[in-house]
Tab-separated table of C-alpha atoms in Angstrom:
chain	number	residue	atom	x	y	z
A	1	MET	CA	23.485	-0.291	-14.810
A	2	LYS	CA	20.216	-1.528	-16.080
A	3	ARG	CA	17.026	1.829	-15.568
A	4	ILE	CA	14.287	0.061	-13.458
A	5	ALA	CA	10.927	-0.424	-14.256
A	6	SER	CA	9.892	1.382	-11.598
A	7	PHE	CA	12.550	4.285	-12.743
A	8	SER	CA	10.859	3.915	-15.973
A	9	VAL	CA	6.645	5.130	-15.114
A	10	ASP	CA	6.051	9.183	-15.536
A	11	HIS	CA	4.931	10.032	-12.346
A	12	ASP	CA	3.406	12.668	-13.196
A	13	LEU	CA	0.851	11.086	-14.334
A	14	ILE	CA	0.085	9.309	-11.164
A	15	GLY	CA	-2.817	9.708	-9.641
A	16	PRO	CA	-3.724	8.277	-6.285
A	17	GLY	CA	-5.694	4.543	-6.855
A	18	MET	CA	-4.405	0.737	-7.215
A	19	TYR	CA	-1.416	-0.106	-10.552
A	20	ILE	CA	0.106	-3.170	-11.533
A	21	SER	CA	3.591	-2.509	-11.169
A	22	ARG	CA	5.361	-5.294	-12.350
A	23	LYS	CA	5.197	-9.294	-12.993
A	24	ASP	CA	8.377	-11.114	-11.943
A	25	GLY	CA	8.166	-14.930	-12.138
A	26	ASP	CA	5.349	-15.889	-9.624
A	27	VAL	CA	4.336	-13.019	-8.146
A	28	VAL	CA	3.030	-9.407	-8.642
A	29	THR	CA	3.380	-6.226	-7.186
A	30	TYR	CA	1.267	-3.616	-7.312
A	31	ASP	CA	1.454	0.098	-6.868
A	32	ILE	CA	-0.910	1.604	-4.154
A	33	ARG	CA	-0.857	5.154	-4.661
A	34	MET	CA	-2.132	7.245	-1.983
A	35	LYS	CA	-0.743	10.717	-2.308
A	36	LYS	CA	0.257	12.404	-5.868
A	37	PRO	CA	3.356	12.126	-7.192
A	38	ASN	CA	5.511	15.222	-7.088
A	39	GLY	CA	2.547	17.131	-5.443
A	40	GLY	CA	4.100	18.364	-2.381
A	41	ASP	CA	1.832	16.222	0.595
A	42	TYR	CA	3.025	12.978	1.239
A	43	LEU	CA	2.701	10.751	3.884
A	44	GLY	CA	4.698	11.009	6.824
A	45	VAL	CA	6.087	9.034	8.496
A	46	GLY	CA	4.747	7.854	11.941
A	47	GLU	CA	1.404	7.751	8.920
A	48	THR	CA	3.720	5.400	6.929
A	49	HIS	CA	4.923	2.972	10.410
A	50	THR	CA	0.984	2.714	11.756
A	51	ILE	CA	-0.259	2.078	8.085
A	52	GLU	CA	2.012	-0.978	7.923
A	53	HIS	CA	2.274	-2.624	10.777
A	54	LEU	CA	-2.163	-2.662	9.788
A	55	PHE	CA	-1.550	-3.200	5.837
A	56	ALA	CA	0.532	-6.096	6.997
A	57	THR	CA	-1.156	-7.495	10.181
A	58	PHE	CA	-4.211	-6.805	8.146
A	59	ALA	CA	-3.002	-8.518	4.747
A	60	ARG	CA	-1.210	-11.954	6.450
A	61	ASN	CA	-4.868	-13.136	8.456
A	62	GLY	CA	-7.355	-13.205	6.153
A	63	GLY	CA	-8.457	-14.935	3.001
A	64	LEU	CA	-5.199	-14.558	0.778
A	65	ALA	CA	-3.105	-14.426	4.147
A	66	ASP	CA	-0.899	-17.502	2.567
A	67	LYS	CA	-0.560	-15.877	-0.564
A	68	VAL	CA	0.882	-12.338	0.076
A	69	VAL	CA	4.578	-11.909	-0.533
A	70	TYR	CA	4.501	-8.486	1.243
A	71	VAL	CA	3.752	-4.981	2.402
A	72	GLY	CA	5.769	-2.019	2.538
A	73	PRO	CA	6.086	1.651	2.123
A	74	MET	CA	7.452	3.218	-0.891
A	75	GLY	CA	11.076	5.114	-0.002
A	76	CYS	CA	9.422	8.552	-1.145
A	77	ARG	CA	6.197	8.563	0.774
A	78	THR	CA	3.756	8.085	-2.159
A	79	GLY	CA	3.012	4.834	-1.044
A	80	PHE	CA	3.204	1.156	-0.876
A	81	TYR	CA	4.070	-2.298	-2.388
A	82	LEU	CA	1.529	-4.695	-2.051
A	83	LEU	CA	3.298	-7.853	-3.728
A	84	LEU	CA	1.590	-11.249	-4.083
A	85	ARG	CA	1.339	-14.514	-5.598
A	86	ASP	CA	-0.231	-14.068	-9.166
A	87	SER	CA	-2.487	-16.840	-8.625
A	88	VAL	CA	-5.014	-14.288	-6.688
A	89	PRO	CA	-7.220	-12.336	-9.207
A	90	PRO	CA	-7.074	-8.723	-9.552
A	91	LYS	CA	-10.120	-7.865	-8.710
A	92	GLU	CA	-9.394	-9.885	-5.123
A	93	ALA	CA	-6.036	-8.113	-4.806
A	94	ILE	CA	-8.194	-4.806	-5.049
A	95	GLY	CA	-10.797	-5.604	-2.443
A	96	LEU	CA	-7.920	-6.983	-0.306
A	97	VAL	CA	-6.528	-3.080	-0.682
A	98	ARG	CA	-9.566	-0.980	0.132
A	99	ASP	CA	-10.978	-4.216	3.220
A	100	SER	CA	-7.435	-3.040	4.308
A	101	MET	CA	-8.132	0.317	3.956
A	102	ALA	CA	-11.390	-0.207	5.555
A	103	PHE	CA	-9.999	-1.619	8.586
A	104	ILE	CA	-6.916	0.979	8.784
A	105	ALA	CA	-9.925	3.138	9.015
A	106	GLY	CA	-11.899	1.923	11.822
A	107	PHE	CA	-8.949	0.970	13.699
A	108	GLU	CA	-9.324	1.886	17.299
A	109	GLY	CA	-6.742	0.385	20.306
A	110	HIS	CA	-2.881	-1.222	20.048
A	111	ILE	CA	-1.564	-0.638	17.223
A	112	PRO	CA	-0.472	-4.252	16.846
A	113	GLY	CA	3.868	-4.822	16.273
A	114	ALA	CA	4.148	-1.330	18.654
A	115	SER	CA	5.685	-2.497	21.593
A	116	ARG	CA	9.849	-2.501	22.475
A	117	LYS	CA	10.913	-6.253	22.194
A	118	GLU	CA	8.239	-6.090	18.670
A	119	CYS	CA	9.674	-3.110	16.191
A	120	GLY	CA	13.178	-0.805	16.134
A	121	ASN	CA	11.291	2.181	15.790
A	122	TYR	CA	7.658	1.098	18.334
A	123	ARG	CA	7.309	5.384	19.031
A	124	SER	CA	6.932	6.280	16.347
A	125	GLN	CA	3.220	6.197	14.972
A	126	ASP	CA	0.227	8.417	13.787
A	127	LEU	CA	-3.072	6.064	13.868
A	128	PRO	CA	-4.608	9.549	13.373
A	129	GLY	CA	-3.005	10.379	10.331
A	130	ALA	CA	-3.843	6.106	9.647
A	131	ARG	CA	-6.793	6.334	10.063
A	132	ARG	CA	-6.878	9.774	7.515
A	133	THR	CA	-4.801	8.139	5.007
A	134	ALA	CA	-6.767	4.918	5.041
A	135	ALA	CA	-10.228	6.984	4.845
A	136	ALA	CA	-9.193	8.690	1.604
A	137	MET	CA	-8.067	5.573	-0.321
A	138	LEU	CA	-11.210	3.795	0.390
A	139	GLU	CA	-12.785	6.666	-2.092
A	140	ALA	CA	-9.637	6.761	-4.210
A	141	LEU	CA	-11.007	3.838	-4.827
A	142	GLU	CA	-14.872	3.203	-4.941
A	143	GLY	CA	-15.249	2.128	-8.293
A	144	TRP	CA	-12.149	0.500	-9.250
A	145	THR	CA	-11.862	-2.726	-11.728
A	146	PRO	CA	-9.130	-4.202	-12.867
A	147	GLU	CA	-8.891	-2.493	-16.118
A	148	MET	CA	-7.724	0.827	-14.273
A	149	LEU	CA	-5.067	-0.938	-12.834
A	150	SER	CA	-2.502	0.777	-15.542
A	151	TYR	CA	-0.701	3.233	-14.888
A	152	ALA	CA	-2.170	4.728	-18.321
A	153	ALA	CA	-5.824	4.440	-16.756
A	154	GLY	CA	-4.414	7.492	-13.256
A	155	ALA	CA	-3.387	9.606	-15.563
């Protein structure tokens, strides 16, 4: 079988940040790396689930809502993928992620979509963990520019 693109990246060289993982037609996949790969510190299950609910809700309700294709966690529990239409300039994509992390870091109240009827594992939530991780991501993305979106920038 053909090796997929994400397995061709040297994960030892990636740190927390935001990277362009791939481009497929008119879709750009962004790697929102929250934890150092193979660093021993991973996103918790409830924390990941809460980030997913809040990140997806925020991204799909803002000015770029019609350009958001997908928001979801990585199986390795080190971050998220954000798929956007390529009509979104990289600077705006970075802004969307920063704004999403600020929203999560300050979120209080009922987590959208976290009821039995809306979610298949609605009790698996960790808002304090999600808030801490989002605040750390805001720090990691401080001063992030489009030139830093390549994996070489994370080395």
